[in-house]
Coordinates of C-alpha atoms and ligand atoms in Angstrom, one line a residue:
X8 CA 21.9 -76.6 -48.2
X9 CA 23.8 -78.4 -45.9
X10 CA 22.7 -81.8 -45.2
X11 CA 20.5 -83.3 -42.6
X12 CA 21.6 -85.5 -40.3
X13 CA 20.2 -89.6 -41.2
X14 CA 17.9 -91.0 -38.7
X15 CA 18.5 -94.1 -37.6
X16 CA 16.6 -96.9 -38.6
X17 CA 17.3 -99.0 -36.1
X18 CA 15.6 -96.4 -33.2
X19 CA 13.0 -95.5 -35.4
X20 CA 12.1 -99.8 -35.9
X21 CA 12.4 -100.0 -31.7
X22 CA 10.5 -96.8 -31.5
X23 CA 7.6 -97.5 -33.7
X24 CA 7.6 -101.0 -31.9
X25 CA 6.8 -100.0 -28.3
X26 CA 4.3 -97.7 -28.9
X27 CA 2.1 -100.6 -31.0
X28 CA 2.9 -102.3 -27.8
X29 CA 0.6 -99.4 -25.6
X30 CA -2.5 -100.5 -27.7
X31 CA -6.3 -102.2 -26.2
X32 CA -5.7 -105.6 -25.9
X33 CA -9.8 -105.6 -25.5
X34 CA -10.0 -104.3 -29.3
X35 CA -9.1 -105.7 -33.0
X36 CA -6.3 -104.6 -34.3
X37 CA -3.7 -101.9 -32.8
X38 CA -6.0 -99.6 -31.3
X39 CA -5.4 -96.8 -29.2
X40 CA -8.5 -95.0 -29.5
X41 CA -8.7 -91.9 -28.4
X42 CA -9.1 -90.1 -24.3
X43 CA -9.2 -93.9 -23.2
X44 CA -5.8 -95.7 -21.1
X45 CA -4.1 -96.4 -23.7
X46 CA -4.0 -93.5 -25.3
X47 CA -3.1 -91.4 -22.1
X48 CA -0.7 -94.2 -21.7
X49 CA 0.8 -93.1 -25.1
X50 CA 0.6 -89.6 -24.3
X51 CA 2.5 -89.0 -21.8
X52 CA 5.4 -92.0 -23.3
X53 CA 5.4 -89.7 -26.0
X54 CA 6.2 -87.3 -23.7
X55 CA 8.7 -88.7 -22.3
X56 CA 10.9 -89.6 -26.1
X57 CA 10.6 -85.9 -26.6
X58 CA 12.1 -85.2 -23.2
X59 CA 14.6 -87.7 -23.7
X60 CA 15.3 -86.3 -26.9
X61 CA 16.2 -83.0 -25.9
X62 CA 13.2 -81.1 -26.0
X63 CA 10.7 -79.8 -23.2
X64 CA 7.2 -81.2 -23.4
X65 CA 3.9 -81.2 -21.8
X66 CA 0.3 -82.0 -22.6
X67 CA -2.2 -79.5 -23.0
X68 CA -6.2 -78.9 -21.0
X69 CA -7.4 -81.4 -24.1
X70 CA -3.7 -83.8 -24.7
X71 CA -2.0 -82.8 -27.1
X72 CA 1.6 -82.8 -26.7
X73 CA 3.6 -80.6 -27.4
X74 CA 7.5 -80.6 -27.5
X75 CA 10.0 -77.6 -28.2
X76 CA 13.2 -76.9 -29.4
X77 CA 14.0 -73.5 -28.5
X78 CA 15.5 -72.1 -31.9
X79 CA 18.7 -69.7 -31.3
X80 CA 17.3 -66.9 -32.4
X81 CA 14.2 -66.4 -29.6
X82 CA 12.5 -63.7 -31.6
X83 CA 12.1 -66.3 -34.9
X84 CA 8.4 -67.9 -35.0
X85 CA 8.7 -71.3 -34.6
X86 CA 8.4 -74.1 -37.4
X87 CA 5.5 -76.8 -36.5
X88 CA 5.7 -80.5 -37.3
X89 CA 3.7 -83.8 -36.0
X90 CA 1.0 -85.7 -36.2
X91 CA -0.7 -88.0 -34.1
X92 CA -0.9 -91.1 -32.3
X93 CA -4.4 -91.7 -31.9
X94 CA -6.3 -94.0 -34.1
X95 CA -9.7 -95.5 -35.0
X96 CA -11.1 -98.8 -32.9
X97 CA -9.5 -101.4 -34.8
X98 CA -7.7 -99.6 -36.7
X99 CA -3.1 -100.2 -37.2
X100 CA 0.5 -99.0 -36.2
X101 CA 1.5 -96.3 -38.8
X102 CA -1.3 -94.0 -39.4
X103 CA -0.5 -90.7 -37.0
X104 CA 1.9 -92.3 -36.1
X105 CA 4.6 -92.3 -38.6
X106 CA 4.4 -88.0 -38.5
X107 CA 5.2 -88.2 -34.6
X108 CA 8.3 -90.9 -34.6
X109 CA 9.6 -89.6 -37.6
X110 CA 9.5 -86.0 -35.7
X111 CA 11.5 -87.1 -32.4
X112 CA 14.1 -89.2 -34.4
X113 CA 14.9 -86.0 -36.3
X114 CA 15.2 -84.5 -33.4
X115 CA 17.1 -86.5 -31.8
X116 CA 19.7 -86.6 -34.8
X117 CA 20.1 -83.4 -34.9
X118 CA 21.1 -83.5 -30.7
X119 CA 23.7 -86.4 -32.0
X120 CA 25.1 -84.5 -34.7
X121 CA 25.2 -81.0 -33.1
X122 CA 21.8 -79.2 -35.8
X123 CA 20.7 -75.9 -33.8
X124 CA 17.3 -74.5 -35.2
X125 CA 17.7 -70.9 -36.0
X126 CA 13.6 -70.9 -35.2
X127 CA 12.3 -72.8 -31.8
X128 CA 10.7 -76.4 -33.2
X129 CA 7.8 -77.5 -32.1
X130 CA 6.9 -81.3 -32.6
X131 CA 3.4 -82.1 -31.6
X132 CA 1.2 -85.0 -30.9
X133 CA -1.8 -83.8 -31.9
X134 CA -5.0 -85.0 -29.8
X135 CA -7.3 -87.7 -31.0
X136 CA -7.3 -86.6 -34.6
X137 CA -9.7 -89.4 -35.8
X138 CA -12.9 -88.4 -34.5
X139 CA -15.2 -90.1 -31.9
X140 CA -19.0 -91.0 -31.4
X141 CA -19.9 -87.3 -30.4
X142 CA -18.8 -86.5 -34.1
X143 CA -15.8 -84.4 -33.8
X144 CA -12.5 -84.9 -35.6
X145 CA -9.2 -83.2 -35.6
X146 CA -9.7 -82.3 -31.8
X147 CA -6.7 -81.5 -30.5
X148 CA -5.1 -79.5 -33.6
X149 CA -8.7 -77.5 -33.2
X150 CA -8.1 -76.5 -30.5
X151 CA -4.6 -75.3 -31.5
X152 CA -6.0 -73.1 -34.1
X153 CA -9.1 -72.0 -32.2
X154 CA -11.7 -73.8 -33.9
X155 CA -13.1 -76.7 -30.9
X156 CA -15.6 -74.6 -30.0
X157 CA -18.5 -74.5 -26.4
X158 CA -20.6 -76.3 -29.6
X159 CA -17.9 -79.1 -30.3
X160 CA -17.5 -79.9 -27.1
X161 CA -21.3 -79.8 -26.0
X162 CA -22.0 -82.6 -28.3
X163 CA -23.1 -86.2 -27.2
X164 CA -22.9 -89.5 -28.4
X165 CA -25.8 -92.0 -28.9
X166 CA -25.9 -91.9 -25.1
X167 CA -26.3 -88.8 -24.2
X168 CA -21.7 -88.3 -23.1
X169 CA -20.7 -85.3 -24.6
X170 CA -17.0 -84.5 -25.7
X171 CA -16.2 -82.5 -22.5
X172 CA -17.4 -84.3 -20.3
X173 CA -15.0 -87.9 -22.4
X174 CA -12.4 -85.0 -23.1
X175 CA -12.7 -84.6 -18.3
X176 CA -12.8 -88.0 -18.1
X177 CA -9.2 -88.7 -19.2
X178 CA -7.6 -86.8 -16.8
X179 CA -8.0 -83.2 -19.4
X180 CA -9.5 -80.3 -18.6
X181 CA -12.3 -79.4 -21.6
X182 CA -13.0 -76.2 -19.4
X183 CA -10.1 -74.3 -20.1
X184 CA -9.5 -75.0 -24.3
X185 CA -8.4 -70.7 -24.3
X186 CA -5.4 -72.0 -22.8
X187 CA -4.8 -74.3 -26.2
X188 CA -4.9 -71.6 -28.5
X189 CA -1.9 -70.7 -30.5
X190 CA -1.1 -67.3 -32.0
X191 CA -0.6 -67.5 -35.8
X192 CA 2.1 -64.7 -35.3
X193 CA 3.8 -67.3 -33.2
X194 CA 4.7 -70.0 -35.8
X195 CA 5.8 -70.0 -39.2
X196 CA 5.5 -73.1 -41.1
X197 CA 4.2 -77.0 -40.1
X198 CA 4.4 -79.9 -42.4
X199 CA 3.3 -83.3 -41.9
X200 CA 4.7 -87.1 -42.2
X201 CA 2.1 -88.9 -42.4
X202 CA 1.2 -92.2 -44.5
X203 CA -0.7 -91.8 -47.7
X204 CA -3.3 -94.6 -46.7
X205 CA -4.3 -94.9 -50.4
X206 CA -2.9 -96.8 -53.2
X207 CA -1.4 -94.0 -55.5
X208 CA 1.9 -94.1 -54.9
X209 CA 2.6 -97.3 -54.5
X210 CA 0.8 -98.0 -58.3
X211 CA 2.7 -94.8 -59.5
X212 CA 6.5 -96.7 -57.9
X213 CA 7.1 -93.6 -56.3
X214 CA 8.2 -93.4 -53.2
X215 CA 6.9 -90.0 -51.9
X216 CA 4.5 -87.7 -52.6
X217 CA 4.2 -84.3 -51.8
X218 CA 0.5 -83.7 -50.9
X219 CA -1.2 -80.1 -53.1
X220 CA -4.7 -80.5 -51.2
X221 CA -6.5 -81.9 -49.2
X222 CA -9.5 -82.6 -50.8
X223 CA -13.2 -81.5 -48.8
X224 CA -15.9 -83.5 -46.6
X225 CA -19.9 -82.5 -47.9
X226 CA -21.6 -84.5 -45.4
X227 CA -25.4 -85.3 -46.8
X228 CA -29.0 -86.8 -45.7
X229 CA -31.6 -87.6 -48.0
X230 CA -34.9 -88.1 -46.4
X231 CA -37.5 -90.2 -48.4
X232 CA -40.7 -90.3 -48.0
X233 CA -43.1 -92.2 -50.0
X234 CA -46.2 -94.2 -49.2
X235 CA -47.4 -96.8 -46.7
X236 CA -49.2 -100.3 -48.9
X237 CA -49.9 -103.6 -48.9
X238 CA -47.3 -105.1 -50.4
X239 CA -49.8 -107.6 -51.0
X240 CA -52.9 -105.7 -52.7
X241 CA -51.1 -102.6 -54.5
X242 CA -50.3 -102.9 -58.0
X243 CA -46.5 -102.6 -59.2
X244 CA -47.8 -99.5 -60.9
X245 CA -49.3 -97.7 -57.9
X246 CA -46.7 -97.5 -55.5
X247 CA -44.8 -95.0 -53.9
X248 CA -42.2 -97.2 -52.6
X249 CA -40.1 -94.8 -50.5
X250 CA -36.8 -97.6 -50.9
X251 CA -36.6 -98.1 -54.9
X252 CA -36.1 -94.4 -55.0
X253 CA -33.4 -94.6 -52.0
X254 CA -31.8 -97.3 -54.3
X255 CA -31.8 -94.8 -57.6
X256 CA -30.3 -92.0 -55.1
X257 CA -27.9 -94.5 -54.3
X258 CA -26.4 -95.5 -57.1
X259 CA -26.9 -91.9 -58.1
X260 CA -24.1 -90.9 -55.7
X261 CA -22.0 -94.2 -57.2
X262 CA -22.7 -92.3 -60.7
X263 CA -22.2 -88.8 -59.9
X264 CA -18.6 -89.3 -58.1
X265 CA -17.3 -92.1 -61.0
X266 CA -18.0 -88.7 -63.4
X267 CA -15.2 -87.5 -62.7
X268 CA -11.8 -88.6 -61.3
X269 CA -11.3 -85.8 -58.9
X270 CA -13.9 -87.2 -56.6
X271 CA -15.7 -90.3 -54.3
X272 CA -18.3 -89.8 -53.1
X273 CA -20.0 -93.0 -50.9
X274 CA -22.9 -93.9 -49.1
X275 CA -22.6 -95.5 -45.5
X276 CA -25.7 -95.9 -44.8
X277 CA -29.6 -96.4 -45.5
X278 CA -32.7 -97.1 -42.6
X279 CA -36.0 -97.4 -44.2
X280 CA -39.2 -97.9 -42.4
X281 CA -41.5 -99.9 -41.7
X282 CA -38.9 -102.6 -41.4
X283 CA -41.3 -105.9 -42.7
X284 CA -41.6 -107.8 -46.1
X285 CA -45.0 -107.0 -46.2
X286 CA -45.2 -103.7 -46.9
X287 CA -44.0 -100.9 -49.2
X288 CA -41.7 -98.8 -47.3
X289 CA -42.8 -95.6 -46.2
X290 CA -39.5 -93.8 -45.2
X291 CA -36.4 -94.1 -46.6
X292 CA -32.7 -92.2 -44.9
X293 CA -29.2 -92.4 -47.0
X294 CA -26.6 -90.7 -45.5
X295 CA -23.1 -90.4 -47.3
X296 CA -20.7 -87.8 -48.4
X297 CA -19.0 -86.9 -51.3
X298 CA -14.7 -85.5 -51.3
X299 CA -13.1 -83.8 -53.4
X300 CA -9.6 -81.2 -53.4
X301 CA -12.3 -79.0 -55.8
X302 CA -14.6 -76.8 -54.3
X303 CA -16.0 -76.2 -58.1
X304 CA -16.7 -79.8 -57.8
X305 CA -18.0 -80.4 -54.6
X306 CA -20.4 -77.4 -55.4
X307 CA -21.2 -79.4 -59.1
X308 CA -21.6 -82.3 -56.9
X309 CA -24.5 -81.0 -54.6
X310 CA -26.7 -79.8 -57.6
X311 CA -26.3 -82.9 -59.2
X312 CA -27.7 -84.4 -56.8
X313 CA -30.5 -82.7 -55.7
X314 CA -31.5 -83.6 -59.8
X315 CA -31.1 -87.2 -59.3
X316 CA -33.3 -86.9 -56.3
X317 CA -35.6 -85.1 -57.7
X318 CA -35.9 -86.9 -60.9
X319 CA -36.2 -90.3 -59.0
X320 CA -39.5 -88.7 -57.1
X321 CA -40.5 -88.1 -60.1
X322 CA -40.2 -91.9 -61.4
X323 CA -41.7 -93.3 -57.6
X324 CA -44.0 -90.9 -56.6
X325 CA -42.0 -89.7 -53.8
X326 CA -40.9 -86.6 -52.2
X327 CA -37.5 -86.6 -51.1
X328 CA -35.5 -83.7 -49.1
X329 CA -31.8 -83.1 -49.0
X330 CA -29.9 -82.3 -46.2
X331 CA -26.3 -81.0 -46.3
X332 CA -24.0 -81.4 -43.1
X333 CA -21.1 -81.2 -41.9
X334 CA -18.7 -78.9 -44.6
X335 CA -15.1 -79.1 -44.9
X336 CA -14.2 -77.2 -47.4
X337 CA -10.8 -78.1 -49.7
X338 CA -7.4 -77.2 -47.5
X339 CA -4.7 -75.9 -50.1
X340 CA -1.2 -76.4 -49.1
X341 CA 1.6 -73.6 -49.4
X342 CA 3.2 -73.3 -52.7
X343 CA 5.9 -71.9 -50.6
X344 CA 6.3 -75.0 -48.6
X345 CA 6.2 -78.0 -51.0
X346 CA 8.4 -76.5 -53.1
X347 CA 10.8 -76.4 -50.2
X348 CA 9.4 -80.3 -49.7
X349 CA 10.3 -81.2 -52.9
X350 CA 12.9 -79.5 -52.8
X351 CA 13.9 -81.3 -49.4
X352 CA 13.2 -84.3 -51.6
X353 CA 15.7 -84.8 -54.5
X354 CA 18.5 -83.4 -51.7
X355 CA 18.2 -86.2 -50.3
X356 CA 18.1 -88.4 -53.8
X357 CA 14.2 -88.9 -54.1
X358 CA 12.1 -88.1 -56.8
X359 CA 8.9 -87.2 -55.2
X360 CA 5.6 -86.9 -57.6
X361 CA 2.3 -84.3 -56.0
X362 CA -0.3 -86.5 -54.8
X363 CA -3.8 -85.0 -53.3
X364 CA -5.4 -86.7 -49.9
X365 CA -8.7 -88.2 -50.1
X366 CA -7.8 -88.5 -45.7
X367 CA -8.9 -85.2 -43.4
X368 CA -5.7 -84.3 -41.6
X369 CA -4.8 -82.2 -38.7
X370 CA -2.8 -80.3 -41.6
X371 CA -6.1 -79.0 -42.6
X372 CA -6.3 -77.5 -38.9
X373 CA -2.9 -76.0 -38.7
X374 CA -3.5 -74.3 -42.1
X375 CA -5.4 -71.1 -40.1
X376 CA -2.7 -70.9 -38.9
X377 CA 0.2 -70.6 -41.2
X378 CA 1.8 -71.8 -44.5
X379 CA 1.8 -76.0 -44.4
X380 CA 2.5 -78.9 -46.4
X381 CA 2.5 -82.4 -45.9
X382 CA 4.8 -85.4 -46.7
X383 CA 3.0 -89.3 -47.7
X384 CA 4.9 -92.0 -48.0
X385 CA 2.9 -95.1 -49.6
X386 CA 0.8 -97.8 -47.5
X387 CA 1.1 -101.0 -48.4
X388 CA -1.9 -102.3 -51.3
X389 CA -3.3 -98.8 -49.9
X390 CA -4.8 -100.1 -46.8
X391 CA -5.5 -98.3 -43.6
X392 CA -7.7 -97.8 -40.7
X393 CA -7.3 -101.7 -40.6
X394 CA -4.7 -103.8 -38.7
X395 CA -3.3 -105.1 -41.8
X396 CA -2.0 -101.2 -42.6
X397 CA 1.7 -101.7 -43.4
X398 CA 4.9 -99.5 -44.6
X399 CA 7.8 -100.6 -44.5
X400 CA 10.6 -99.2 -41.9
X401 CA 13.0 -98.5 -44.8
X402 CA 9.4 -95.6 -46.6
X403 CA 9.7 -94.6 -42.6
X404 CA 13.6 -93.5 -42.4
X405 CA 12.7 -92.0 -45.3
X406 CA 9.9 -89.6 -45.0
X407 CA 11.6 -89.1 -41.6
X408 CA 15.1 -88.0 -43.8
X409 CA 12.9 -85.5 -45.9
X410 CA 11.1 -83.8 -43.4
X411 CA 14.5 -83.7 -41.7
X412 CA 15.9 -81.5 -45.1
X413 CA 13.0 -79.6 -45.4
X414 CA 12.7 -78.7 -41.7
X415 CA 16.3 -77.7 -42.6
X416 CA 15.2 -75.7 -45.9
X417 CA 12.8 -73.9 -44.1
X418 CA 14.6 -73.2 -40.7
X419 CA 17.1 -71.1 -43.6
X420 CA 14.9 -70.0 -45.9
X421 CA 11.7 -68.5 -43.8
Ligands
ZN516 ZN1 -3.6 -89.5 -39.7

């Protein structure tokens, strides 16, 4: 196997710094929230970087930046890599950025070394991976996979602004989403380089991870109906306290998720009514999610949450209803692509470990189109989606090097 040319650490370091500088000064951290001015500036900057590296670059109707390097076999389907450069509000400088800048550096290194690929190579900076107040995640990759629907575009935030409005205000064309779509036949494989966003690689002392599966997510809303009563005159044994039943449900979520090694569960919000200390709560709403890489485990958690709320109802004389919201199935990575990624890591001197991803990624959408794989580099202290997010430059360079080697392997073998 030919060795891929080494990425240049200084060049990645300086492009990373320039990208980090393009952040919103009015928000904490290194914020580049999708469809805001810094995000738009970042997208144009990425397109320019792609052109400097020798690619044709365009920005599609929802803001995906797509760089294309033609292959020597014009009929071969494209090999695709990339990630995102939008951030959560108050986010860090590595989530997504590493996969986009690592891919552009790889193309620079190919050009300098005179490496020509047989397949067309596409590098994508996906628009709005991180979601928005309208509740739609992975906007750009959804558009490319054909899974961005008119309902997604019509979804509104608390002020009634639709996702389509937000996209249009950024100077893009949400009415042309159909033009963003790729056919499955035009792509051979997709590989995403990303930071882990958790502590596992660091704890294992591993320099790289190859993702086996991306966790599925099940969102739930539990509404608890109790009885409103006087807090002073109603004896403790005569209450139907909705908030007490909700508290039991919250602890059950924690207990159920922790009862297996392969799941997490989080209650993110609790609202009650009335909000008064002299009234026994009549209503409580608990919203949260379960995640697991295994569909059977998610199904089990659904059943056990239903049983747990029934137990609370029996104890408190309340009535709970559980509604399941957006459900994302677990996404397995392709075995063949993953083997190539492990071999590519070995080719350049790394023993990568297999790891599952608890976070969602654009890869989930690309998996609708073609075989996919992911390369993780460690996150210091497992911190992510915060200003402290950190990955050493040497690890970013290692990740880009394995990506380059993996692309050469796929180009030769697919
Ligand atoms: Zn990300």
